[in-house]
mmCIF file of C-alpha atoms in Angstrom:
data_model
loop_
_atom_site.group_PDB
_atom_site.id
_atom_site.type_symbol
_atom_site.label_atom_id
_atom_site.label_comp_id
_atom_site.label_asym_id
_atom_site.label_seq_id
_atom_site.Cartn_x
_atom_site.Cartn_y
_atom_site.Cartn_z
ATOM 1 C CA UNK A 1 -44.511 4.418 4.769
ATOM 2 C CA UNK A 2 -42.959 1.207 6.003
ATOM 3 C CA UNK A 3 -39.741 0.440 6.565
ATOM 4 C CA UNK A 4 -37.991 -1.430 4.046
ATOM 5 C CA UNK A 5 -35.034 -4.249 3.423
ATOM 6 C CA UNK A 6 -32.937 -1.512 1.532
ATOM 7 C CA UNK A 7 -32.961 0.306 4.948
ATOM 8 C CA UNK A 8 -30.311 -1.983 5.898
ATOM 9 C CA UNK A 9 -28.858 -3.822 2.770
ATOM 10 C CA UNK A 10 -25.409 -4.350 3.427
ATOM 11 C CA UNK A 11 -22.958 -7.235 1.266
ATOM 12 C CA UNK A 12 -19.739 -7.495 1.697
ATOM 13 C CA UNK A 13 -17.164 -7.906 -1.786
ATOM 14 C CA UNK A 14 -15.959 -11.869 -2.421
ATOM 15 C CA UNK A 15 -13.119 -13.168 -0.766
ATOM 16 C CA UNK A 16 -10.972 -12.754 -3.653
ATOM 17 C CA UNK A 17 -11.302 -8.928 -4.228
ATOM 18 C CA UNK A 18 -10.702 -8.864 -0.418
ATOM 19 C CA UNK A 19 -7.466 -10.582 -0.952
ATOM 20 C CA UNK A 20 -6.347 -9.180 -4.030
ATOM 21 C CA UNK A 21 -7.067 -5.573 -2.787
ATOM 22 C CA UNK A 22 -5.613 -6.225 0.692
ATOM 23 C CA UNK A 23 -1.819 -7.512 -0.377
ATOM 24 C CA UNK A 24 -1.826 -5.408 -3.209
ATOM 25 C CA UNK A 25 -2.184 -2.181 -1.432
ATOM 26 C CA UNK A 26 -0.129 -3.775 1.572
ATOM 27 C CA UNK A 27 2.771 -4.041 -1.218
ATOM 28 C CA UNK A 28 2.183 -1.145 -2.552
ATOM 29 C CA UNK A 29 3.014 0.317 1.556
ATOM 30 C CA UNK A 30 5.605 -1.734 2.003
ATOM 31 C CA UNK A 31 7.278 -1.192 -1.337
ATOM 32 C CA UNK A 32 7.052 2.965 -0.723
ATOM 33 C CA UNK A 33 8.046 2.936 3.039
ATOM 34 C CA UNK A 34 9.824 0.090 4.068
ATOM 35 C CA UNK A 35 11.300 -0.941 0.969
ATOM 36 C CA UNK A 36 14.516 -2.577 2.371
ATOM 37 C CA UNK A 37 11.622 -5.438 3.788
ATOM 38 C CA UNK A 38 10.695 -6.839 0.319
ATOM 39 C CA UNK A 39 12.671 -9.683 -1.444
ATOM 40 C CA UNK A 40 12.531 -8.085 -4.406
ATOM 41 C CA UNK A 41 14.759 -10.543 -6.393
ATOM 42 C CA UNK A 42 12.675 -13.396 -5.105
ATOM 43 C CA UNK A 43 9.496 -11.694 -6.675
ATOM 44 C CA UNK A 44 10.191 -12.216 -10.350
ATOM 45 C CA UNK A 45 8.728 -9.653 -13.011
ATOM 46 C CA UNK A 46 6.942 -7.989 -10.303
ATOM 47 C CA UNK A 47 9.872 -7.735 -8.206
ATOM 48 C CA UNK A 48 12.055 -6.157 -11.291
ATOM 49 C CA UNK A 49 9.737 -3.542 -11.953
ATOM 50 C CA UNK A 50 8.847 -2.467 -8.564
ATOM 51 C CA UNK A 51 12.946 -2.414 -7.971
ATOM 52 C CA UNK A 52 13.058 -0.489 -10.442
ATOM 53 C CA UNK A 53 9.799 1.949 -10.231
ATOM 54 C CA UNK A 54 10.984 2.497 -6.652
ATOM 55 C CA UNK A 55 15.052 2.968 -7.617
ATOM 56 C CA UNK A 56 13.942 5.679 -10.646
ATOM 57 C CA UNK A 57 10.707 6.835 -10.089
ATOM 58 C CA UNK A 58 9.942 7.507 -6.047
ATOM 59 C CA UNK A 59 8.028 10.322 -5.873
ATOM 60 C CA UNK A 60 6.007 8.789 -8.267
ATOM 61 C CA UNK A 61 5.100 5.825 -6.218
ATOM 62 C CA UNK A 62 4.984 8.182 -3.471
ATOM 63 C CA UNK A 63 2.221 10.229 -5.086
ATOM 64 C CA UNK A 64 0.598 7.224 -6.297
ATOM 65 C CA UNK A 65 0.288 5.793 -2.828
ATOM 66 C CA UNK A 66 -1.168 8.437 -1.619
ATOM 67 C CA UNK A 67 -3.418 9.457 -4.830
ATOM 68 C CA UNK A 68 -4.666 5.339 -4.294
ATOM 69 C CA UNK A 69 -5.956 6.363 -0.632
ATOM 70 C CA UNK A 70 -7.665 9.294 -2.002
ATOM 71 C CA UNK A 71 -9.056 7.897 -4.565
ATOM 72 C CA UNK A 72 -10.498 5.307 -1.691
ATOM 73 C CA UNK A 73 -11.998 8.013 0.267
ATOM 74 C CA UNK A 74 -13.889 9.454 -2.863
ATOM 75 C CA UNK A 75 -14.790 6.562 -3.420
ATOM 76 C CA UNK A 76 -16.309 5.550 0.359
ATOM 77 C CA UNK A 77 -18.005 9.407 0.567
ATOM 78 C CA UNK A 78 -19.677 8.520 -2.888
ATOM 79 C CA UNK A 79 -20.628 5.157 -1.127
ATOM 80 C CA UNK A 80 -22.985 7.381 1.052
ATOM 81 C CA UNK A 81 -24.167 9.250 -1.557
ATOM 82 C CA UNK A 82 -25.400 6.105 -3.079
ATOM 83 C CA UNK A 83 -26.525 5.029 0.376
ATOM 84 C CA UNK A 84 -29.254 7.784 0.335
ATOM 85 C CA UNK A 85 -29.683 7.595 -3.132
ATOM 86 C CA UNK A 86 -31.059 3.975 -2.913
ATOM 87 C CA UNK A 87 -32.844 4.064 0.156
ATOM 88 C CA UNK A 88 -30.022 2.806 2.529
ATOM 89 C CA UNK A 89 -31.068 5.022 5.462
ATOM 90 C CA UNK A 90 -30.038 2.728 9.033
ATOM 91 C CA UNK A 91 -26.894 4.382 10.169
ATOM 92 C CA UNK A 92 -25.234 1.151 11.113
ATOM 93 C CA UNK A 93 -25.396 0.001 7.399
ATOM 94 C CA UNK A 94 -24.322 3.312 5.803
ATOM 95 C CA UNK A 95 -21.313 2.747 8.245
ATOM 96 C CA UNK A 96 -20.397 -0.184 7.163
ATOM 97 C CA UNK A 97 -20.551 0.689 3.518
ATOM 98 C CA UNK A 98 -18.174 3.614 4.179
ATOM 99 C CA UNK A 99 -15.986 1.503 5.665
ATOM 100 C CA UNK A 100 -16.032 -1.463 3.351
ATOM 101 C CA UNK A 101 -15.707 0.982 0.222
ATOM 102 C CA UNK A 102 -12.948 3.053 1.856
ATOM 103 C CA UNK A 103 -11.105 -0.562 2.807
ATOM 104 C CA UNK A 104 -11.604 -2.072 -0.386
ATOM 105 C CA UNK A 105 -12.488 0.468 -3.024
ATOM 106 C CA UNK A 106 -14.064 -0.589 -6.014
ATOM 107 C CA UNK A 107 -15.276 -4.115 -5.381
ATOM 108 C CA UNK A 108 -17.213 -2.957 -2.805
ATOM 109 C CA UNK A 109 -18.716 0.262 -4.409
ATOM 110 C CA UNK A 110 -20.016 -1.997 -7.102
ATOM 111 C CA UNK A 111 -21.735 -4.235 -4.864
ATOM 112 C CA UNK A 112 -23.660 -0.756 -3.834
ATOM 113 C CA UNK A 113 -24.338 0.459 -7.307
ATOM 114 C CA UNK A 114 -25.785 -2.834 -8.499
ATOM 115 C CA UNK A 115 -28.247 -2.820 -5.847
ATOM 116 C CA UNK A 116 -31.854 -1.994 -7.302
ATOM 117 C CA UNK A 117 -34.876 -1.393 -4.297
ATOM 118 C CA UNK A 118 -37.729 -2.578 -4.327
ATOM 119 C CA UNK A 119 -39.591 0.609 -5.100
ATOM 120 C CA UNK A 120 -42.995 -0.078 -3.965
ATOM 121 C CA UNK A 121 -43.630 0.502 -0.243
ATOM 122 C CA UNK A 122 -44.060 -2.828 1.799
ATOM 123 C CA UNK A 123 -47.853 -3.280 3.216
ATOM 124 C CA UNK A 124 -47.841 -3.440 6.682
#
């Protein structure tokens, strides 16, 4: 059988999941361990609420920190699942999809999932 495109089908999430995902779960860190860093009364709603999640409710956001990076690394092991599920078999590729899904979760995971092979083997 000859080696197909899905072998190595890699895409990376848009910029703006990138970003969105990327400060948000910097926050997130920076609200949970170095709190006294954040401007919080400069920040508005967002900067009320987390004042206050992180004043009343700690081990909450602790937990939910840490349930977030979990929830990543479910998410990146499922990524390889998919991998060999839709013929993604180059080991550079599968990789990168780990990595991408366990950096930026869901945006990248459905980049994966939406991907449909080709399912007829390529002449040679």
């Amino acid at each position: 059988m000859a080696r197909t495109d899905a072998c190595a089908y890699f895409k990376n999430p848009s910029l703006f999941w990138i970003s969105v995902i990327f400060f948000s779960m910097g926050y997130y860190t920076c609200t949970v361990f170095w709190p006294e860093q954040i401007p919080f009364d400069m920040l508005g709603p967002l900067g009320s609420l987390s004042k206050y999640l992180l004043e009343n409710h700690y081990p909450l956001l602790y937990t939910g920190w840490w349930m977030a990076w979990l929830v990543h690394v479910a998410e990146a092991l499922y990524s390889l699942k998919v991998c060999s599920d839709k013929g993604v078999d180059s080991l550079t590729t599968r990789g990168l999809w780990f990595l991408q899904t366990f950096l930026f979760g869901f945006a990248s995971l459905i980049l994966l999932l939406k991907y449909k092979p080709d399912p007829r083997p390529k002449r040679q």
